[in-house]
Amino acid sequence: MKDRMRAGTTLVGMAGKAVRDLRRPSFPVDVTALRGDMPAGRPGRYPLDLRPMTAGSVLDHERLVVTRAATGETYRNPVSVSLYALAQHTGALAGSRRPAVPDERTTGIQALLTQARWLRAGQDSNGGWRYPVPVPRYGVRPGWYSAMAQGLAVSVMLRGYAATGERSFLDASEGAAELMLRPLAAGGCSHYDRLGRPFLEECPSEPVSHILNGAVFALFGLCELSRHQGTAVHERAADRLRDSLAEFDLGYWTRYDLRHPAPASLAYHCLHTALLTAAGGVLADPRWPAVATTWDRYTRSPAGRLRAAVGKGRFVLRERRAGS
């Protein structure tokens, strides 16, 4: 009885906060880099301005981003490293009328290169970065590759190549993309459908999880590599993900993944909207922002926010009980 009362109190608290807190996380969209006004081979600002997301990043003595694991230990997370690098690159370009070039080492470009060089040095012979932590939610043990990490690293490496001209950055980006597109069964990060289209898996689990935000971040890396190479390596992944968007729509909110029916948190729901808006600009495809517009309307409904908060709260409580 007491457990049920505590659970009820927790749910009420979560729901009340969702209705009271009308502040929305900031994920500014910036697709200027893909309007064709940047020199070939010199990527512009990332499609999302990641500075608000990475404002709390912690740097170690080497000026590299570190992340705290559930155990309390710190480690270098390739996603966190890449997000910070891209945010710093955006800041460097935002403060200049023209892209930074090798003889203009602004603080932002230096920060980008510090993270990029760590990524390049830590890339393994498969072209990836293995995670040293487990993911209990998906039953994944340490040693896994993430399509999100691979795709973000592609975006970082391309900017490292543009800033320095060092061919090894370009080679690293191509190796990262190859591993990302390798089938899960072969140790890669992609789940292929019967049409041969990959879903870029942020966390390669069994059964597959299909995490939305990770797939879009991974797709952006492929899009930027396609633009650099003059190829269409991203198209099948884009088609697969676009055709899957309806499955993430609960009718009042979005899902974080397709493995669990729970609503996403407010932060991830808003991130989904921003990512789809950005994807519309990156891909020049109005179908993506059309979905984003629908999802954005959900955040304006107090009833929808309440329902999502209650559903998310129940999911979190079930996870805690299962893990105790």
mmCIF file of C-alpha atoms in Angstrom:
data_model
loop_
_atom_site.group_PDB
_atom_site.id
_atom_site.type_symbol
_atom_site.label_atom_id
_atom_site.label_comp_id
_atom_site.label_asym_id
_atom_site.label_seq_id
_atom_site.Cartn_x
_atom_site.Cartn_y
_atom_site.Cartn_z
ATOM 1 C CA MET A 1 0.000 0.000 0.000
ATOM 2 C CA LYS A 2 2.782 2.442 0.960
ATOM 3 C CA ASP A 3 4.634 1.652 -2.263
ATOM 4 C CA ARG A 4 1.496 2.405 -4.275
ATOM 5 C CA MET A 5 0.990 5.658 -2.400
ATOM 6 C CA ARG A 6 4.598 6.686 -3.037
ATOM 7 C CA ALA A 7 4.278 5.799 -6.736
ATOM 8 C CA GLY A 8 1.069 7.811 -6.962
ATOM 9 C CA THR A 9 2.699 10.778 -5.300
ATOM 10 C CA THR A 10 5.642 10.559 -7.706
ATOM 11 C CA LEU A 11 3.358 10.471 -10.737
ATOM 12 C CA VAL A 12 1.332 13.410 -9.473
ATOM 13 C CA GLY A 13 4.526 15.366 -8.903
ATOM 14 C CA MET A 14 5.812 14.630 -12.417
ATOM 15 C CA ALA A 15 2.479 15.515 -13.975
ATOM 16 C CA GLY A 16 2.189 18.742 -12.009
ATOM 17 C CA LYS A 17 5.680 19.800 -13.050
ATOM 18 C CA ALA A 18 4.902 19.117 -16.715
ATOM 19 C CA VAL A 19 1.850 21.368 -16.607
ATOM 20 C CA ARG A 20 3.495 24.111 -14.525
ATOM 21 C CA ASP A 21 6.816 24.224 -16.335
ATOM 22 C CA LEU A 22 6.095 25.815 -19.697
ATOM 23 C CA ARG A 23 9.751 26.450 -20.459
ATOM 24 C CA ARG A 24 10.917 24.542 -23.516
ATOM 25 C CA PRO A 25 14.460 23.268 -23.977
ATOM 26 C CA SER A 26 16.324 25.245 -26.613
ATOM 27 C CA PHE A 27 17.458 23.406 -29.751
ATOM 28 C CA PRO A 28 17.955 26.198 -32.337
ATOM 29 C CA VAL A 29 17.874 25.006 -35.945
ATOM 30 C CA ASP A 30 20.502 26.335 -38.357
ATOM 31 C CA VAL A 31 20.643 24.883 -41.855
ATOM 32 C CA THR A 32 22.801 27.600 -43.447
ATOM 33 C CA ALA A 33 25.541 25.021 -43.982
ATOM 34 C CA LEU A 34 23.444 23.175 -46.545
ATOM 35 C CA ARG A 35 22.090 26.041 -48.621
ATOM 36 C CA GLY A 36 24.889 25.723 -51.123
ATOM 37 C CA ASP A 37 26.612 28.993 -50.130
ATOM 38 C CA MET A 38 29.637 27.321 -48.546
ATOM 39 C CA PRO A 39 32.791 26.440 -50.527
ATOM 40 C CA ALA A 40 32.991 22.827 -51.615
ATOM 41 C CA GLY A 41 34.679 20.674 -49.002
ATOM 42 C CA ARG A 42 34.261 23.289 -46.268
ATOM 43 C CA PRO A 43 31.201 22.463 -44.144
ATOM 44 C CA GLY A 44 29.467 25.345 -42.442
ATOM 45 C CA ARG A 45 27.578 25.444 -39.189
ATOM 46 C CA TYR A 46 25.968 22.223 -38.008
ATOM 47 C CA PRO A 47 22.184 21.945 -38.687
ATOM 48 C CA LEU A 48 21.476 22.380 -34.965
ATOM 49 C CA ASP A 49 23.112 25.000 -32.800
ATOM 50 C CA LEU A 50 24.374 22.681 -30.079
ATOM 51 C CA ARG A 51 25.741 25.383 -27.788
ATOM 52 C CA PRO A 52 22.741 25.347 -25.405
ATOM 53 C CA MET A 53 22.897 21.543 -25.204
ATOM 54 C CA THR A 54 26.617 21.462 -24.420
ATOM 55 C CA ALA A 55 26.829 24.512 -22.148
ATOM 56 C CA GLY A 56 27.378 22.301 -19.106
ATOM 57 C CA SER A 57 30.130 20.158 -20.634
ATOM 58 C CA VAL A 58 32.970 19.215 -18.288
ATOM 59 C CA LEU A 59 36.532 19.304 -19.640
ATOM 60 C CA ASP A 60 39.518 17.477 -18.220
ATOM 61 C CA HIS A 61 43.117 18.679 -18.053
ATOM 62 C CA GLU A 62 43.526 17.915 -21.763
ATOM 63 C CA ARG A 63 40.502 20.093 -22.647
ATOM 64 C CA LEU A 64 38.565 16.978 -23.642
ATOM 65 C CA VAL A 65 34.932 16.399 -22.667
ATOM 66 C CA VAL A 66 34.367 13.804 -19.966
ATOM 67 C CA THR A 67 31.108 12.102 -19.017
ATOM 68 C CA ARG A 68 30.128 10.562 -15.702
ATOM 69 C CA ALA A 69 28.897 6.959 -15.868
ATOM 70 C CA ALA A 70 26.179 5.531 -13.623
ATOM 71 C CA THR A 71 28.943 4.060 -11.452
ATOM 72 C CA GLY A 72 30.297 7.542 -10.769
ATOM 73 C CA GLU A 73 33.424 7.008 -12.840
ATOM 74 C CA THR A 74 34.221 9.371 -15.704
ATOM 75 C CA TYR A 75 35.005 8.389 -19.274
ATOM 76 C CA ARG A 76 35.208 9.999 -22.695
ATOM 77 C CA ASN A 77 31.944 9.553 -24.518
ATOM 78 C CA PRO A 78 32.336 9.992 -28.308
ATOM 79 C CA VAL A 79 28.841 11.482 -28.593
ATOM 80 C CA SER A 80 29.498 14.089 -25.894
ATOM 81 C CA VAL A 81 32.920 14.838 -27.363
ATOM 82 C CA SER A 82 31.439 15.323 -30.830
ATOM 83 C CA LEU A 83 28.483 17.432 -29.713
ATOM 84 C CA TYR A 84 30.856 19.775 -27.896
ATOM 85 C CA ALA A 85 33.193 19.961 -30.896
ATOM 86 C CA LEU A 86 30.341 20.858 -33.247
ATOM 87 C CA ALA A 87 29.002 23.442 -30.811
ATOM 88 C CA GLN A 88 32.420 25.084 -30.610
ATOM 89 C CA HIS A 89 32.684 25.088 -34.389
ATOM 90 C CA THR A 90 29.295 26.800 -34.652
ATOM 91 C CA GLY A 91 30.464 29.436 -32.186
ATOM 92 C CA ALA A 92 33.625 30.039 -34.188
ATOM 93 C CA LEU A 93 31.708 30.568 -37.424
ATOM 94 C CA ALA A 94 29.002 32.621 -35.764
ATOM 95 C CA GLY A 95 31.656 35.076 -34.623
ATOM 96 C CA SER A 96 33.224 35.447 -38.046
ATOM 97 C CA ARG A 97 31.976 36.714 -41.390
ATOM 98 C CA ARG A 98 33.726 33.911 -43.211
ATOM 99 C CA PRO A 99 34.659 30.330 -42.354
ATOM 100 C CA ALA A 100 37.780 29.795 -40.290
ATOM 101 C CA VAL A 101 40.797 28.618 -42.320
ATOM 102 C CA PRO A 102 43.991 26.945 -41.123
ATOM 103 C CA ASP A 103 45.806 30.215 -40.355
ATOM 104 C CA GLU A 104 42.917 31.529 -38.267
ATOM 105 C CA ARG A 105 42.962 29.363 -35.141
ATOM 106 C CA THR A 106 40.094 30.834 -33.160
ATOM 107 C CA THR A 107 39.305 29.381 -29.761
ATOM 108 C CA GLY A 108 36.317 27.530 -31.211
ATOM 109 C CA ILE A 109 38.327 25.937 -34.006
ATOM 110 C CA GLN A 110 41.034 24.923 -31.562
ATOM 111 C CA ALA A 111 38.393 23.299 -29.347
ATOM 112 C CA LEU A 112 36.982 21.462 -32.366
ATOM 113 C CA LEU A 113 40.415 20.176 -33.321
ATOM 114 C CA THR A 114 41.234 19.057 -29.789
ATOM 115 C CA GLN A 115 38.165 16.829 -29.758
ATOM 116 C CA ALA A 116 38.651 15.747 -33.391
ATOM 117 C CA ARG A 117 42.218 14.649 -32.788
ATOM 118 C CA TRP A 118 41.178 12.572 -29.804
ATOM 119 C CA LEU A 119 38.486 10.914 -31.908
ATOM 120 C CA ARG A 120 40.930 10.247 -34.718
ATOM 121 C CA ALA A 121 43.509 8.754 -32.345
ATOM 122 C CA GLY A 122 40.905 6.591 -30.587
ATOM 123 C CA GLN A 123 39.206 5.202 -33.686
ATOM 124 C CA ASP A 124 39.720 1.450 -33.809
ATOM 125 C CA SER A 125 40.542 -0.769 -36.776
ATOM 126 C CA ASN A 126 36.824 -1.241 -37.490
ATOM 127 C CA GLY A 127 36.358 2.504 -37.861
ATOM 128 C CA GLY A 128 34.507 3.053 -34.589
ATOM 129 C CA TRP A 129 34.511 3.900 -30.920
ATOM 130 C CA ARG A 130 33.352 1.179 -28.540
ATOM 131 C CA TYR A 131 31.382 2.217 -25.475
ATOM 132 C CA PRO A 132 32.832 0.982 -22.154
ATOM 133 C CA VAL A 133 29.486 1.165 -20.336
ATOM 134 C CA PRO A 134 26.383 -1.084 -20.439
ATOM 135 C CA VAL A 135 22.858 0.010 -21.354
ATOM 136 C CA PRO A 136 20.532 -1.938 -19.029
ATOM 137 C CA ARG A 137 17.385 -0.564 -20.676
ATOM 138 C CA TYR A 138 18.258 -2.428 -23.871
ATOM 139 C CA GLY A 139 20.186 -5.317 -22.366
ATOM 140 C CA VAL A 140 23.437 -4.179 -23.998
ATOM 141 C CA ARG A 141 26.810 -4.977 -22.461
ATOM 142 C CA PRO A 142 29.958 -2.818 -22.741
ATOM 143 C CA GLY A 143 31.756 -2.886 -26.073
ATOM 144 C CA TRP A 144 29.016 -1.673 -28.396
ATOM 145 C CA TYR A 145 29.146 0.757 -31.302
ATOM 146 C CA SER A 146 26.640 3.578 -31.732
ATOM 147 C CA ALA A 147 25.440 4.950 -35.069
ATOM 148 C CA MET A 148 24.890 8.285 -33.336
ATOM 149 C CA ALA A 149 28.546 8.389 -32.265
ATOM 150 C CA GLN A 150 29.662 7.345 -35.746
ATOM 151 C CA GLY A 151 27.549 9.963 -37.519
ATOM 152 C CA LEU A 152 28.501 12.804 -35.212
ATOM 153 C CA ALA A 153 32.165 11.844 -35.547
ATOM 154 C CA VAL A 154 31.795 12.018 -39.344
ATOM 155 C CA SER A 155 30.587 15.607 -38.992
ATOM 156 C CA VAL A 156 33.484 16.459 -36.661
ATOM 157 C CA MET A 157 36.110 14.828 -38.883
ATOM 158 C CA LEU A 158 34.884 16.627 -41.992
ATOM 159 C CA ARG A 159 35.279 19.933 -40.171
ATOM 160 C CA GLY A 160 38.699 18.868 -38.920
ATOM 161 C CA TYR A 161 39.691 18.112 -42.508
ATOM 162 C CA ALA A 162 38.362 21.460 -43.723
ATOM 163 C CA ALA A 163 40.279 23.320 -41.004
ATOM 164 C CA THR A 164 43.615 21.531 -41.458
ATOM 165 C CA GLY A 165 43.675 19.790 -44.834
ATOM 166 C CA GLU A 166 44.908 16.647 -43.071
ATOM 167 C CA ARG A 167 43.785 13.684 -45.129
ATOM 168 C CA SER A 168 43.615 11.431 -42.070
ATOM 169 C CA PHE A 169 40.509 13.299 -40.888
ATOM 170 C CA LEU A 170 38.746 12.528 -44.163
ATOM 171 C CA ASP A 171 39.852 8.883 -43.988
ATOM 172 C CA ALA A 172 38.494 8.686 -40.433
ATOM 173 C CA SER A 173 35.127 10.075 -41.509
ATOM 174 C CA GLU A 174 34.823 7.532 -44.295
ATOM 175 C CA GLY A 175 35.769 4.676 -41.975
ATOM 176 C CA ALA A 176 33.202 5.823 -39.421
ATOM 177 C CA ALA A 177 30.472 5.909 -42.070
ATOM 178 C CA GLU A 178 31.377 2.445 -43.336
ATOM 179 C CA LEU A 179 31.014 0.918 -39.878
ATOM 180 C CA MET A 180 27.779 2.812 -39.294
ATOM 181 C CA LEU A 181 26.262 1.308 -42.439
ATOM 182 C CA ARG A 182 27.516 -2.210 -41.718
ATOM 183 C CA PRO A 183 24.677 -4.601 -40.723
ATOM 184 C CA LEU A 184 24.165 -5.326 -37.041
ATOM 185 C CA ALA A 185 24.835 -9.010 -37.636
ATOM 186 C CA ALA A 186 28.263 -8.103 -39.017
ATOM 187 C CA GLY A 187 29.141 -5.952 -36.031
ATOM 188 C CA GLY A 188 27.916 -2.659 -37.444
ATOM 189 C CA CYS A 189 25.195 -0.196 -36.530
ATOM 190 C CA SER A 190 22.478 -0.627 -39.162
ATOM 191 C CA HIS A 191 19.288 -2.664 -39.157
ATOM 192 C CA TYR A 192 18.190 -3.315 -42.751
ATOM 193 C CA ASP A 193 14.585 -3.761 -43.862
ATOM 194 C CA ARG A 194 13.427 -5.978 -46.719
ATOM 195 C CA LEU A 195 13.993 -3.094 -49.156
ATOM 196 C CA GLY A 196 17.635 -2.911 -48.160
ATOM 197 C CA ARG A 197 17.250 0.384 -46.300
ATOM 198 C CA PRO A 198 19.246 0.913 -43.084
ATOM 199 C CA PHE A 199 17.901 2.200 -39.786
ATOM 200 C CA LEU A 200 20.886 3.769 -38.047
ATOM 201 C CA GLU A 201 20.864 2.300 -34.537
ATOM 202 C CA GLU A 202 22.052 4.493 -31.681
ATOM 203 C CA CYS A 203 22.157 1.404 -29.457
ATOM 204 C CA PRO A 204 22.422 -1.921 -31.336
ATOM 205 C CA SER A 205 20.192 -4.194 -29.285
ATOM 206 C CA GLU A 206 18.191 -7.396 -29.703
ATOM 207 C CA PRO A 207 15.373 -6.819 -30.392
ATOM 208 C CA VAL A 208 16.205 -3.596 -32.173
ATOM 209 C CA SER A 209 15.392 -0.347 -30.382
ATOM 210 C CA HIS A 210 15.137 2.226 -33.221
ATOM 211 C CA ILE A 211 15.984 5.374 -31.218
ATOM 212 C CA LEU A 212 14.776 8.428 -33.104
ATOM 213 C CA ASN A 213 17.145 11.213 -32.097
ATOM 214 C CA GLY A 214 20.248 9.056 -32.527
ATOM 215 C CA ALA A 215 19.157 8.014 -36.015
ATOM 216 C CA VAL A 216 18.698 11.628 -37.140
ATOM 217 C CA PHE A 217 22.052 12.740 -35.750
ATOM 218 C CA ALA A 218 23.655 9.779 -37.543
ATOM 219 C CA LEU A 219 21.825 10.703 -40.748
ATOM 220 C CA PHE A 220 23.220 14.243 -40.656
ATOM 221 C CA GLY A 221 26.729 12.811 -40.726
ATOM 222 C CA LEU A 222 25.895 10.732 -43.793
ATOM 223 C CA CYS A 223 24.313 13.746 -45.473
ATOM 224 C CA GLU A 224 27.429 15.825 -44.933
ATOM 225 C CA LEU A 225 29.675 13.047 -46.217
ATOM 226 C CA SER A 226 27.439 12.666 -49.282
ATOM 227 C CA ARG A 227 27.733 16.403 -49.956
ATOM 228 C CA HIS A 228 31.501 16.258 -49.617
ATOM 229 C CA GLN A 229 31.840 13.216 -51.891
ATOM 230 C CA GLY A 230 29.152 14.193 -54.363
ATOM 231 C CA THR A 231 27.356 10.901 -53.705
ATOM 232 C CA ALA A 232 23.962 9.816 -52.360
ATOM 233 C CA VAL A 233 25.137 7.474 -49.591
ATOM 234 C CA HIS A 234 22.537 8.933 -47.222
ATOM 235 C CA GLU A 235 19.411 8.488 -49.334
ATOM 236 C CA ARG A 236 18.285 4.992 -48.324
ATOM 237 C CA ALA A 237 18.764 5.758 -44.641
ATOM 238 C CA ALA A 238 16.787 8.985 -45.054
ATOM 239 C CA ASP A 239 13.949 7.185 -46.820
ATOM 240 C CA ARG A 240 13.768 4.471 -44.149
ATOM 241 C CA LEU A 241 13.688 6.949 -41.298
ATOM 242 C CA ARG A 242 11.169 9.269 -42.944
ATOM 243 C CA ASP A 243 8.837 6.348 -43.605
ATOM 244 C CA SER A 244 9.151 5.324 -39.929
ATOM 245 C CA LEU A 245 8.186 8.674 -38.424
ATOM 246 C CA ALA A 246 4.494 7.791 -38.048
ATOM 247 C CA GLU A 247 5.479 4.945 -35.714
ATOM 248 C CA PHE A 248 6.969 7.443 -33.260
ATOM 249 C CA ASP A 249 3.738 9.464 -33.114
ATOM 250 C CA LEU A 250 1.469 8.582 -30.175
ATOM 251 C CA GLY A 251 -1.221 10.987 -31.312
ATOM 252 C CA TYR A 252 -0.477 13.384 -28.468
ATOM 253 C CA TRP A 253 3.317 13.063 -28.034
ATOM 254 C CA THR A 254 6.335 11.243 -29.459
ATOM 255 C CA ARG A 255 8.144 8.088 -28.438
ATOM 256 C CA TYR A 256 11.854 8.025 -27.683
ATOM 257 C CA ASP A 257 12.235 4.656 -29.409
ATOM 258 C CA LEU A 258 10.133 1.914 -30.988
ATOM 259 C CA ARG A 259 11.025 -0.762 -28.469
ATOM 260 C CA HIS A 260 9.135 0.843 -25.595
ATOM 261 C CA PRO A 261 5.691 2.456 -25.965
ATOM 262 C CA ALA A 262 6.414 5.142 -23.360
ATOM 263 C CA PRO A 263 6.268 8.840 -24.255
ATOM 264 C CA ALA A 264 9.555 10.676 -24.565
ATOM 265 C CA SER A 265 10.572 13.250 -21.983
ATOM 266 C CA LEU A 266 9.772 16.892 -22.751
ATOM 267 C CA ALA A 267 13.412 17.544 -23.649
ATOM 268 C CA TYR A 268 13.571 14.672 -26.128
ATOM 269 C CA HIS A 269 10.170 15.499 -27.592
ATOM 270 C CA CYS A 270 11.355 19.061 -28.291
ATOM 271 C CA LEU A 271 14.621 17.690 -29.681
ATOM 272 C CA HIS A 272 12.643 15.445 -32.044
ATOM 273 C CA THR A 273 10.786 18.479 -33.367
ATOM 274 C CA ALA A 274 13.997 20.443 -33.898
ATOM 275 C CA LEU A 275 15.776 17.520 -35.571
ATOM 276 C CA LEU A 276 12.952 16.978 -38.044
ATOM 277 C CA THR A 277 12.825 20.685 -38.827
ATOM 278 C CA ALA A 278 16.562 20.653 -39.488
ATOM 279 C CA ALA A 279 16.283 17.468 -41.566
ATOM 280 C CA GLY A 280 13.795 19.204 -43.826
ATOM 281 C CA GLY A 281 16.420 21.820 -44.627
ATOM 282 C CA VAL A 282 19.277 19.352 -44.903
ATOM 283 C CA LEU A 283 17.359 17.081 -47.274
ATOM 284 C CA ALA A 284 15.287 19.787 -49.003
ATOM 285 C CA ASP A 285 12.246 17.648 -48.226
ATOM 286 C CA PRO A 286 9.132 19.394 -46.816
ATOM 287 C CA ARG A 287 7.709 16.138 -45.454
ATOM 288 C CA TRP A 288 10.044 16.248 -42.449
ATOM 289 C CA PRO A 289 9.097 19.730 -41.158
ATOM 290 C CA ALA A 290 5.435 18.928 -41.825
ATOM 291 C CA VAL A 291 5.671 16.173 -39.223
ATOM 292 C CA ALA A 292 7.657 18.490 -36.946
ATOM 293 C CA THR A 293 4.842 21.037 -37.073
ATOM 294 C CA THR A 294 2.357 18.425 -35.870
ATOM 295 C CA TRP A 295 4.659 17.351 -33.062
ATOM 296 C CA ASP A 296 5.271 20.935 -32.037
ATOM 297 C CA ARG A 297 1.526 21.414 -31.574
ATOM 298 C CA TYR A 298 1.521 18.602 -29.035
ATOM 299 C CA THR A 299 3.755 20.645 -26.720
ATOM 300 C CA ARG A 300 1.153 23.420 -26.652
ATOM 301 C CA SER A 301 -1.538 21.149 -25.248
ATOM 302 C CA PRO A 302 -1.626 21.011 -21.406
ATOM 303 C CA ALA A 303 -3.614 17.769 -21.638
ATOM 304 C CA GLY A 304 -1.022 16.232 -23.934
ATOM 305 C CA ARG A 305 1.845 17.273 -21.668
ATOM 306 C CA LEU A 306 0.074 15.865 -18.637
ATOM 307 C CA ARG A 307 -0.632 12.577 -20.367
ATOM 308 C CA ALA A 308 2.968 12.327 -21.559
ATOM 309 C CA ALA A 309 4.342 13.107 -18.093
ATOM 310 C CA VAL A 310 2.176 10.446 -16.468
ATOM 311 C CA GLY A 311 3.098 7.866 -19.088
ATOM 312 C CA LYS A 312 6.799 8.658 -18.800
ATOM 313 C CA GLY A 313 6.579 8.542 -15.007
ATOM 314 C CA ARG A 314 5.004 5.098 -15.044
ATOM 315 C CA PHE A 315 7.691 3.824 -17.386
ATOM 316 C CA VAL A 316 10.483 5.172 -15.185
ATOM 317 C CA LEU A 317 8.931 3.621 -12.075
ATOM 318 C CA ARG A 318 8.653 0.241 -13.792
ATOM 319 C CA GLU A 319 12.313 0.441 -14.782
ATOM 320 C CA ARG A 320 13.354 1.259 -11.224
ATOM 321 C CA ARG A 321 11.378 -1.650 -9.825
ATOM 322 C CA ALA A 322 12.827 -4.014 -12.410
ATOM 323 C CA GLY A 323 16.332 -2.894 -11.553
ATOM 324 C CA SER A 324 15.917 -3.118 -7.777
#
